[in-house]
mmCIF file of C-alpha atoms in Angstrom:
data_model
loop_
_atom_site.group_PDB
_atom_site.id
_atom_site.type_symbol
_atom_site.label_atom_id
_atom_site.label_comp_id
_atom_site.label_asym_id
_atom_site.label_seq_id
_atom_site.Cartn_x
_atom_site.Cartn_y
_atom_site.Cartn_z
ATOM 1 C CA GLU A 1 -15.889 6.420 7.582
ATOM 2 C CA ASP A 2 -13.358 6.955 4.828
ATOM 3 C CA LYS A 3 -13.856 4.737 1.807
ATOM 4 C CA VAL A 4 -12.002 3.848 -1.356
ATOM 5 C CA VAL A 5 -13.944 1.638 -3.768
ATOM 6 C CA GLN A 6 -12.466 0.028 -6.839
ATOM 7 C CA SER A 7 -14.321 -1.549 -9.713
ATOM 8 C CA PRO A 8 -14.441 -4.033 -11.201
ATOM 9 C CA LEU A 9 -12.950 -6.370 -8.606
ATOM 10 C CA SER A 10 -11.669 -8.603 -11.372
ATOM 11 C CA LEU A 11 -11.366 -8.448 -15.136
ATOM 12 C CA VAL A 12 -10.239 -10.898 -17.811
ATOM 13 C CA VAL A 13 -9.219 -9.575 -21.228
ATOM 14 C CA HIS A 14 -7.250 -10.673 -24.282
ATOM 15 C CA GLU A 15 -3.922 -9.258 -25.309
ATOM 16 C CA GLY A 16 -4.354 -6.048 -27.257
ATOM 17 C CA ASP A 17 -7.559 -5.015 -25.502
ATOM 18 C CA THR A 18 -7.912 -1.673 -23.750
ATOM 19 C CA VAL A 19 -9.070 -1.666 -20.133
ATOM 20 C CA THR A 20 -10.346 0.998 -17.764
ATOM 21 C CA LEU A 21 -10.114 0.553 -14.016
ATOM 22 C CA ASN A 22 -12.151 2.717 -11.682
ATOM 23 C CA CYS A 23 -11.579 4.147 -8.235
ATOM 24 C CA SER A 24 -14.033 6.267 -6.265
ATOM 25 C CA TYR A 25 -13.392 7.734 -2.853
ATOM 26 C CA GLU A 26 -14.903 9.491 0.120
ATOM 27 C CA VAL A 27 -12.037 10.736 2.250
ATOM 28 C CA THR A 28 -11.668 13.669 4.594
ATOM 29 C CA ASN A 29 -8.641 15.929 4.105
ATOM 30 C CA PHE A 30 -7.837 14.501 0.686
ATOM 31 C CA ARG A 31 -4.396 15.267 -0.669
ATOM 32 C CA SER A 32 -3.729 12.915 -3.583
ATOM 33 C CA LEU A 33 -4.662 9.633 -5.217
ATOM 34 C CA LEU A 34 -2.103 6.956 -5.999
ATOM 35 C CA TRP A 35 -2.131 3.899 -8.236
ATOM 36 C CA TYR A 36 0.037 0.870 -7.548
ATOM 37 C CA LYS A 37 0.605 -2.380 -9.446
ATOM 38 C CA GLN A 38 0.990 -5.515 -7.350
ATOM 39 C CA GLU A 39 2.199 -8.706 -8.942
ATOM 40 C CA LYS A 40 3.434 -11.346 -6.548
ATOM 41 C CA LYS A 41 4.846 -9.259 -3.769
ATOM 42 C CA ALA A 42 5.428 -5.581 -3.160
ATOM 43 C CA PRO A 43 3.130 -2.997 -4.732
ATOM 44 C CA THR A 44 5.057 -0.840 -7.181
ATOM 45 C CA PHE A 45 4.160 2.781 -7.701
ATOM 46 C CA LEU A 46 2.519 3.880 -10.948
ATOM 47 C CA PHE A 47 1.058 7.376 -10.554
ATOM 48 C CA MET A 48 0.283 10.075 -8.044
ATOM 49 C CA LEU A 49 -2.543 12.443 -8.977
ATOM 50 C CA THR A 50 -3.169 15.691 -7.149
ATOM 51 C CA SER A 51 -4.942 17.927 -9.649
ATOM 52 C CA SER A 52 -8.213 17.383 -11.473
ATOM 53 C CA GLY A 53 -8.248 16.893 -15.209
ATOM 54 C CA ILE A 54 -4.518 16.526 -15.734
ATOM 55 C CA GLU A 55 -3.693 13.188 -17.294
ATOM 56 C CA LYS A 56 -0.592 11.365 -16.206
ATOM 57 C CA LYS A 57 0.882 8.993 -18.748
ATOM 58 C CA SER A 58 3.565 6.341 -18.731
ATOM 59 C CA GLY A 59 3.824 4.259 -21.873
ATOM 60 C CA ARG A 60 0.551 2.411 -22.354
ATOM 61 C CA LEU A 61 -0.773 3.428 -18.935
ATOM 62 C CA SER A 62 -2.556 6.661 -18.194
ATOM 63 C CA SER A 63 -4.628 8.006 -15.338
ATOM 64 C CA ILE A 64 -6.773 10.999 -14.534
ATOM 65 C CA LEU A 65 -8.430 12.401 -11.426
ATOM 66 C CA ASP A 66 -11.800 14.123 -11.012
ATOM 67 C CA LYS A 67 -11.843 15.857 -7.622
ATOM 68 C CA LYS A 68 -15.360 17.147 -8.112
ATOM 69 C CA GLU A 69 -16.890 13.736 -8.726
ATOM 70 C CA LEU A 70 -14.332 12.029 -6.442
ATOM 71 C CA PHE A 71 -13.014 9.359 -8.760
ATOM 72 C CA SER A 72 -10.058 8.342 -10.838
ATOM 73 C CA ILE A 73 -9.570 6.002 -13.764
ATOM 74 C CA LEU A 74 -6.544 4.013 -14.853
ATOM 75 C CA ASN A 75 -6.393 3.140 -18.541
ATOM 76 C CA ILE A 76 -4.186 0.486 -20.066
ATOM 77 C CA THR A 77 -4.074 0.310 -23.850
ATOM 78 C CA ALA A 78 -2.825 -2.588 -25.999
ATOM 79 C CA THR A 79 -2.666 -4.844 -22.954
ATOM 80 C CA GLN A 80 0.055 -7.476 -22.648
ATOM 81 C CA THR A 81 0.268 -10.598 -20.493
ATOM 82 C CA GLY A 82 2.795 -8.762 -18.330
ATOM 83 C CA ASP A 83 0.058 -6.336 -17.319
ATOM 84 C CA SER A 84 -1.622 -9.123 -15.369
ATOM 85 C CA ALA A 85 -1.612 -7.997 -11.738
ATOM 86 C CA VAL A 86 -3.701 -6.498 -8.974
ATOM 87 C CA TYR A 87 -4.049 -2.755 -9.418
ATOM 88 C CA LEU A 88 -4.445 -0.871 -6.171
ATOM 89 C CA CYS A 89 -5.884 2.580 -5.717
ATOM 90 C CA ALA A 90 -4.952 4.521 -2.578
ATOM 91 C CA VAL A 91 -5.954 7.924 -1.301
ATOM 92 C CA LYS A 92 -3.504 10.008 0.674
ATOM 93 C CA TRP A 93 -5.087 12.146 3.364
ATOM 94 C CA TYR A 94 -3.835 14.510 6.023
ATOM 95 C CA SER A 95 -4.048 12.984 9.489
ATOM 96 C CA GLY A 96 -2.665 15.819 11.617
ATOM 97 C CA GLY A 97 0.707 17.272 12.510
ATOM 98 C CA SER A 98 3.045 16.417 9.655
ATOM 99 C CA ASN A 99 1.430 13.050 9.023
ATOM 100 C CA TYR A 100 -0.204 11.700 5.901
ATOM 101 C CA LYS A 101 -1.786 8.282 5.565
ATOM 102 C CA LEU A 102 -2.945 6.055 2.750
ATOM 103 C CA THR A 103 -6.316 4.327 2.595
ATOM 104 C CA PHE A 104 -6.399 1.553 0.012
ATOM 105 C CA GLY A 105 -9.157 0.048 -2.052
ATOM 106 C CA LYS A 106 -9.476 -3.733 -2.371
ATOM 107 C CA GLY A 107 -7.839 -3.726 -5.773
ATOM 108 C CA THR A 108 -8.771 -4.880 -9.266
ATOM 109 C CA LEU A 109 -7.364 -8.217 -10.400
ATOM 110 C CA LEU A 110 -6.541 -7.917 -14.090
ATOM 111 C CA THR A 111 -5.822 -11.064 -16.086
ATOM 112 C CA VAL A 112 -4.577 -10.658 -19.657
ATOM 113 C CA ASN A 113 -4.783 -13.835 -21.706
ATOM 114 C CA PRO A 114 -2.623 -14.384 -24.792
ATOM 115 C CA SER B 1 19.439 4.738 -3.594
ATOM 116 C CA GLN B 2 17.031 3.540 -0.961
ATOM 117 C CA THR B 3 16.109 -0.085 -0.399
ATOM 118 C CA ILE B 4 13.752 -1.758 2.019
ATOM 119 C CA HIS B 5 14.164 -5.280 3.319
ATOM 120 C CA GLN B 6 11.786 -7.593 5.107
ATOM 121 C CA TRP B 7 12.321 -10.998 6.619
ATOM 122 C CA PRO B 8 11.417 -13.678 6.733
ATOM 123 C CA ALA B 9 9.755 -13.943 3.325
ATOM 124 C CA THR B 10 7.399 -16.695 4.475
ATOM 125 C CA LEU B 11 6.482 -18.036 7.881
ATOM 126 C CA VAL B 12 4.234 -20.799 9.150
ATOM 127 C CA GLN B 13 3.494 -20.618 12.855
ATOM 128 C CA PRO B 14 1.093 -22.461 15.167
ATOM 129 C CA VAL B 15 -1.650 -20.659 17.037
ATOM 130 C CA GLY B 16 -0.401 -19.289 20.344
ATOM 131 C CA SER B 17 3.226 -18.960 19.250
ATOM 132 C CA PRO B 18 5.093 -15.624 19.276
ATOM 133 C CA LEU B 19 5.902 -13.568 16.193
ATOM 134 C CA SER B 20 8.648 -11.199 15.158
ATOM 135 C CA LEU B 21 8.839 -9.671 11.683
ATOM 136 C CA GLU B 22 11.599 -7.278 10.809
ATOM 137 C CA CYS B 23 11.854 -4.429 8.349
ATOM 138 C CA THR B 24 14.918 -2.318 7.627
ATOM 139 C CA VAL B 25 15.452 0.603 5.283
ATOM 140 C CA GLU B 26 18.781 1.600 3.749
ATOM 141 C CA GLY B 27 19.878 4.788 2.069
ATOM 142 C CA THR B 28 17.763 7.282 3.974
ATOM 143 C CA SER B 29 17.500 8.670 7.485
ATOM 144 C CA ASN B 30 14.541 9.315 9.776
ATOM 145 C CA PRO B 31 11.982 7.786 7.425
ATOM 146 C CA ASN B 32 8.314 7.411 8.224
ATOM 147 C CA LEU B 33 7.672 3.678 8.560
ATOM 148 C CA TYR B 34 4.469 1.701 8.143
ATOM 149 C CA TRP B 35 3.185 -1.822 8.705
ATOM 150 C CA TYR B 36 0.274 -3.023 6.572
ATOM 151 C CA ARG B 37 -1.574 -6.314 6.439
ATOM 152 C CA GLN B 38 -3.211 -7.620 3.286
ATOM 153 C CA ALA B 39 -5.720 -10.384 3.891
ATOM 154 C CA ALA B 40 -7.052 -12.454 1.007
ATOM 155 C CA GLY B 41 -9.573 -10.470 -1.044
ATOM 156 C CA ARG B 42 -9.022 -7.295 0.908
ATOM 157 C CA GLY B 43 -7.025 -4.154 0.443
ATOM 158 C CA LEU B 44 -4.030 -3.109 2.462
ATOM 159 C CA GLN B 45 -4.923 -2.254 6.040
ATOM 160 C CA LEU B 46 -2.628 0.097 7.942
ATOM 161 C CA LEU B 47 -1.634 -1.459 11.263
ATOM 162 C CA PHE B 48 1.066 0.853 12.658
ATOM 163 C CA TYR B 49 3.094 3.836 11.627
ATOM 164 C CA SER B 50 6.126 5.530 13.104
ATOM 165 C CA VAL B 51 7.613 8.973 12.566
ATOM 166 C CA GLY B 52 10.709 8.366 14.703
ATOM 167 C CA ILE B 53 12.533 6.080 17.129
ATOM 168 C CA GLY B 54 10.193 4.901 19.853
ATOM 169 C CA GLN B 55 7.205 6.707 18.312
ATOM 170 C CA ILE B 56 4.520 4.224 17.324
ATOM 171 C CA SER B 57 0.895 4.863 16.425
ATOM 172 C CA SER B 58 -1.558 2.004 16.288
ATOM 173 C CA GLU B 59 -4.367 2.164 13.793
ATOM 174 C CA VAL B 60 -6.534 -0.763 14.806
ATOM 175 C CA PRO B 61 -6.976 -2.686 18.043
ATOM 176 C CA GLN B 62 -5.433 -6.077 17.611
ATOM 177 C CA ASN B 63 -3.176 -8.808 18.788
ATOM 178 C CA LEU B 64 -0.052 -7.211 17.367
ATOM 179 C CA SER B 65 2.457 -4.602 18.500
ATOM 180 C CA ALA B 66 5.226 -2.669 16.797
ATOM 181 C CA SER B 67 8.531 -1.219 17.884
ATOM 182 C CA ARG B 68 11.189 0.979 16.357
ATOM 183 C CA PRO B 69 14.416 0.386 18.242
ATOM 184 C CA GLN B 70 16.609 2.087 15.640
ATOM 185 C CA ASP B 71 16.042 4.825 13.092
ATOM 186 C CA ARG B 72 15.674 2.493 10.126
ATOM 187 C CA GLN B 73 14.379 -0.643 11.820
ATOM 188 C CA PHE B 74 10.719 -1.478 12.352
ATOM 189 C CA ILE B 75 9.571 -4.657 14.080
ATOM 190 C CA LEU B 76 6.124 -6.233 14.185
ATOM 191 C CA SER B 77 5.477 -8.603 17.075
ATOM 192 C CA SER B 78 2.912 -10.731 18.772
ATOM 193 C CA LYS B 79 3.055 -12.671 22.018
ATOM 194 C CA LYS B 80 0.414 -15.208 20.938
ATOM 195 C CA LEU B 81 -0.690 -15.589 17.341
ATOM 196 C CA LEU B 82 -4.321 -16.082 16.348
ATOM 197 C CA LEU B 83 -5.626 -17.742 13.197
ATOM 198 C CA SER B 84 -6.922 -14.343 12.106
ATOM 199 C CA ASP B 85 -3.345 -12.996 12.064
ATOM 200 C CA SER B 86 -2.660 -14.900 8.844
ATOM 201 C CA GLY B 87 -1.965 -12.640 5.883
ATOM 202 C CA PHE B 88 0.593 -10.819 3.845
ATOM 203 C CA TYR B 89 2.489 -8.234 5.892
ATOM 204 C CA LEU B 90 4.029 -5.317 4.101
ATOM 205 C CA CYS B 91 6.410 -2.733 5.467
ATOM 206 C CA ALA B 92 6.632 0.643 3.749
ATOM 207 C CA TRP B 93 8.562 3.881 4.134
ATOM 208 C CA SER B 94 8.245 7.461 3.013
ATOM 209 C CA PRO B 95 10.554 10.451 3.459
ATOM 210 C CA SER B 96 9.936 12.383 6.651
ATOM 211 C CA GLY B 97 8.604 15.904 6.552
ATOM 212 C CA THR B 98 7.555 15.735 2.903
ATOM 213 C CA GLY B 99 4.952 13.005 3.138
ATOM 214 C CA GLU B 100 2.419 14.948 1.147
ATOM 215 C CA TYR B 101 4.506 14.852 -2.020
ATOM 216 C CA TYR B 102 5.916 11.345 -1.957
ATOM 217 C CA GLU B 103 4.488 7.922 -2.425
ATOM 218 C CA GLN B 104 5.153 5.143 0.035
ATOM 219 C CA TYR B 105 7.689 2.553 -1.008
ATOM 220 C CA PHE B 106 6.935 -1.030 -0.142
ATOM 221 C CA GLY B 107 9.120 -3.921 0.929
ATOM 222 C CA PRO B 108 8.809 -7.438 -0.523
ATOM 223 C CA GLY B 109 6.466 -8.589 2.252
ATOM 224 C CA THR B 110 6.166 -11.555 4.618
ATOM 225 C CA ARG B 111 3.505 -14.177 4.030
ATOM 226 C CA LEU B 112 2.372 -15.454 7.436
ATOM 227 C CA THR B 113 0.238 -18.559 7.828
ATOM 228 C CA VAL B 114 -1.028 -19.377 11.295
ATOM 229 C CA THR B 115 -2.047 -23.010 11.654
#
């Protein structure tokens, strides 16, 4: 059975701290790994990673994929209260024909206290 | 630009009542469409996906059904709700034919409470 496991499930930090969120996976026909940020409602897209060892960066957020060890990390530096959210990891896999599906982890709840 | 709408935003329904949730996408044609459910403490679970009008694939056996009567409209239904149907329902879309290279874009969701 395909699995996507995120850790930790929850994390409380102070503003200015750096955090690392983890995502490991066991998925057949892997194509890419995606990170989303979910505040109150819709998940919003952060990164899509397809190649090992190439860091993707957006402001204080960065992410990298290791396709040999089957994991990804999401780093947030100099955290702010606005970073408080659930961070979701999803793996895109080929399901046949022209179809691709996402399997999600349970998410990491990040709370940043002032 | 593309936008995705869902309604209603919240819904409280008694057990045994019917359900209809609607999702529409604007600004694109022939999108792939998805229904997910997010239960408390769990990740997003794919319920249905559709690659075209009238083409629905079900991912898990359940009390729900989906239909796609128009190109950019996706409906989630139930004839009789169960308590276990409570959750946050998210609709998503991705461009057709290029699914490998695009993320899925999510709607604002419907929070359903079955009492």
